[in-house]
Coordinates of C-alpha atoms and ligand atoms in Angstrom, one line a residue:
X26 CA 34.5 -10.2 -30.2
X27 CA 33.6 -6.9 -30.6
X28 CA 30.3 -7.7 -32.6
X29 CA 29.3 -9.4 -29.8
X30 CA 29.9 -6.7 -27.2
X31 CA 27.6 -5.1 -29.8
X32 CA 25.3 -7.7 -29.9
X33 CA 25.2 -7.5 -26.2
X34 CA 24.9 -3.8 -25.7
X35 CA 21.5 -4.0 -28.1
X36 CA 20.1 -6.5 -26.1
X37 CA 20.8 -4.5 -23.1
X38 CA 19.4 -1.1 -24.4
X39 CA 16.2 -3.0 -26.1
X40 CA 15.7 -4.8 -22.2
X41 CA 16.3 -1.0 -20.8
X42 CA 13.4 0.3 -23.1
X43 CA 10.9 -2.4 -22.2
X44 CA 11.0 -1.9 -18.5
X45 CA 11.2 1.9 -19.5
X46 CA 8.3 1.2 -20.8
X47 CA 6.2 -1.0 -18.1
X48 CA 7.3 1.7 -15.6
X49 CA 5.7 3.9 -17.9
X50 CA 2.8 2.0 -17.3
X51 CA 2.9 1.5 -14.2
X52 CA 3.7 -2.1 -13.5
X53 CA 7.0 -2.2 -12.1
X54 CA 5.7 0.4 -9.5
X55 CA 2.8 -1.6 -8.5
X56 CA 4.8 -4.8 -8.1
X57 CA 7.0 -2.8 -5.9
X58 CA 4.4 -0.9 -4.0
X59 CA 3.0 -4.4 -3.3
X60 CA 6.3 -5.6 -2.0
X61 CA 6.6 -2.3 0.2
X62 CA 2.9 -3.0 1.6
X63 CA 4.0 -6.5 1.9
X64 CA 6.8 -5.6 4.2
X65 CA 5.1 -2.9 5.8
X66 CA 1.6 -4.0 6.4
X67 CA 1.5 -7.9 5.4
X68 CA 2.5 -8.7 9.2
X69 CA -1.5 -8.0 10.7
X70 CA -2.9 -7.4 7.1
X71 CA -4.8 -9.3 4.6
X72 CA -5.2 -7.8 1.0
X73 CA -7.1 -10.8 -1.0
X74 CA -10.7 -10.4 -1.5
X75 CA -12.8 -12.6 1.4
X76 CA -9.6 -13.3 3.0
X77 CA -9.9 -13.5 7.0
X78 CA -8.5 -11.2 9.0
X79 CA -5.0 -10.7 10.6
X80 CA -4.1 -9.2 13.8
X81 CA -5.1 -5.9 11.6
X82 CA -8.5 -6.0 9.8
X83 CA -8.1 -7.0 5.7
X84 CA -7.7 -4.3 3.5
X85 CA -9.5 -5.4 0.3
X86 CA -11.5 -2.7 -1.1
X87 CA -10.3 -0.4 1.5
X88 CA -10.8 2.8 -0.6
X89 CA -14.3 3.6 -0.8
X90 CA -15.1 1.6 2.3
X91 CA -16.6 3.1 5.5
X92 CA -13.9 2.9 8.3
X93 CA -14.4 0.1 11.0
X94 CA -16.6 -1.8 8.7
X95 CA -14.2 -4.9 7.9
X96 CA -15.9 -8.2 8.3
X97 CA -14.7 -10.7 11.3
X98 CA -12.7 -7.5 12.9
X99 CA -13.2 -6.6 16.5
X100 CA -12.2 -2.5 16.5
X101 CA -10.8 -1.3 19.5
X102 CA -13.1 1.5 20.9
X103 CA -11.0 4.5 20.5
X104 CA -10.6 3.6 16.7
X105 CA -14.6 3.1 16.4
X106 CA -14.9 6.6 18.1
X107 CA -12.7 8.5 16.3
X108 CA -13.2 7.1 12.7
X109 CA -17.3 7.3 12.8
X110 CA -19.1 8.0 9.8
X111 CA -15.7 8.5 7.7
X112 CA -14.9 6.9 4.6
X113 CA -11.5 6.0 3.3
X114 CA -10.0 7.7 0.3
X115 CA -6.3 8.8 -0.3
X116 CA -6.5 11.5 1.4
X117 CA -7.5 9.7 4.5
X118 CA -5.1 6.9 3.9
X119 CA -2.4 9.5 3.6
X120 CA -3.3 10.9 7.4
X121 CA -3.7 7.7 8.6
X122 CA -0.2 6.7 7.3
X123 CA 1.1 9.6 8.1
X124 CA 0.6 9.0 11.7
X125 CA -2.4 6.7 13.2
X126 CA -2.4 7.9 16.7
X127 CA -2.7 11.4 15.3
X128 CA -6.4 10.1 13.6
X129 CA -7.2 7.5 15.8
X130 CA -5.5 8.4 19.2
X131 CA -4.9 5.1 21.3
X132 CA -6.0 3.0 17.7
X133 CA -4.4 -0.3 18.4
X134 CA -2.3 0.2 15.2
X135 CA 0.7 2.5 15.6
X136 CA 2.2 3.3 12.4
X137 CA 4.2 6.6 11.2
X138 CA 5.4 7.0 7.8
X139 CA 7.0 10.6 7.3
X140 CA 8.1 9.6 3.8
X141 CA 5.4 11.5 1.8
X142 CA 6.6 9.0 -1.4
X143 CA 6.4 5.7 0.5
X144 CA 2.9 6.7 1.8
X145 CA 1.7 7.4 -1.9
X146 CA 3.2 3.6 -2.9
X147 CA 1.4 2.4 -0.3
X148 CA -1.5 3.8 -1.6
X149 CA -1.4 3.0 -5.2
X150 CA -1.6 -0.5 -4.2
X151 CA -4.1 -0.4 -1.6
X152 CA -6.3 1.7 -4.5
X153 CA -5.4 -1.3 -6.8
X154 CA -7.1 -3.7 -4.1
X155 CA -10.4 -3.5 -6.2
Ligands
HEC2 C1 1.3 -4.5 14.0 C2 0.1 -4.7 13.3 C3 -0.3 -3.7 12.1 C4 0.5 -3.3 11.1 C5 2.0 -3.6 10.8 C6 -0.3 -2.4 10.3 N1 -1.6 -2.4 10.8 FE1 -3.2 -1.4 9.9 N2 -4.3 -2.0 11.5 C7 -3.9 -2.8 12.6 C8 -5.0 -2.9 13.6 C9 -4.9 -3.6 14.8 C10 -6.0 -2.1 13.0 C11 -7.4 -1.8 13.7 C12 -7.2 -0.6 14.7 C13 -8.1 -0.5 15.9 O1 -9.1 -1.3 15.9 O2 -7.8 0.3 16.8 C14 -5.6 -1.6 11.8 C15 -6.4 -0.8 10.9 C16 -6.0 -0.3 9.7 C17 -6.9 0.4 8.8 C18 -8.3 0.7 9.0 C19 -9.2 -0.3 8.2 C20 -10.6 -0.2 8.4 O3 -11.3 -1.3 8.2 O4 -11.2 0.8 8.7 C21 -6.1 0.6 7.7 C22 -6.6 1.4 6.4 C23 -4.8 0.1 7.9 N3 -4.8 -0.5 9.1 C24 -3.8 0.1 7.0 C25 -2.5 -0.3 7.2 C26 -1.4 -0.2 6.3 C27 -1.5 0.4 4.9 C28 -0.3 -0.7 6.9 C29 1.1 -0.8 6.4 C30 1.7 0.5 6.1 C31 -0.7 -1.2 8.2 N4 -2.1 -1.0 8.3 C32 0.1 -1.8 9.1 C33 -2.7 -3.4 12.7 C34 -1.6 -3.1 11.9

């Protein structure tokens, strides 16, 4: 009985140092930023490559892309206006998360996320989106 409980508690630790180690490399947190975007985002947003557009424009590629430049996506005006001639990177992305109607006043999406962590998830998987 007790070899097993030893048995067991091996198994245990060696399972405890292989997701040690995927977090080290980073998978667990991209399968869980991509659940997290799924959640927050997935409602209007697309992420796949040449998939069409939700209520929100699709998101593959997003960082290096100009802003308002999605295919099939009708911008509202005051988005258009106010994001002219910028380009997204994290730093961007981490405005815009942080509150769109601060960078985009009257932008058809309203989104804050005050969480400083949960907007740098979100951006490790919208960055993976390549
Ligand atoms: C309720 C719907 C909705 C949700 C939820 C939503 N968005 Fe949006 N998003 C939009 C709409 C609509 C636009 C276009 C805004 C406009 O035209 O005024 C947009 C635009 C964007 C853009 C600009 C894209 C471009 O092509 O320039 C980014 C980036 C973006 N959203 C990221 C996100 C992320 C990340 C989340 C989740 C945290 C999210 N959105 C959640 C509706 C939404």
């Amino acid at each position: 009985m007790y070899q097993r409980i030893q048995q067991y508690a091996i198994v245990l630790m060696t399972l405890g140092a292989i997701s040690y180690n995927s977090n080290a490399l980073g998978a667990d947190d991209l399968a869980a930023a991509k659940a997290m975007a799924v959640n927050h985002c997935g409602s209007c947003h697309t992420f796949g490559k040449g998939e069409p557009p939700g209520q929100g424009p699709n998101l593959f590629g997003i960082i290096g892309r100009k802003a308002g430049t999605a295919v099939a996506f009708n911008y509202s005006e005051r988005f258009k206006k106010a994001m002219e001639g910028q380009t997204w990177d994290e730093k961007l992305l981490d405005r815009w998360l942080t509150d769109t109607q601060v960078v985009a006043p009257g932008s058809g999406m309203v989104y804050s996320q005050d969480d400083a962590s949960k907007r740098k998830k979100l951006i490790r998987f919208l960055s993976s989106l390549q």
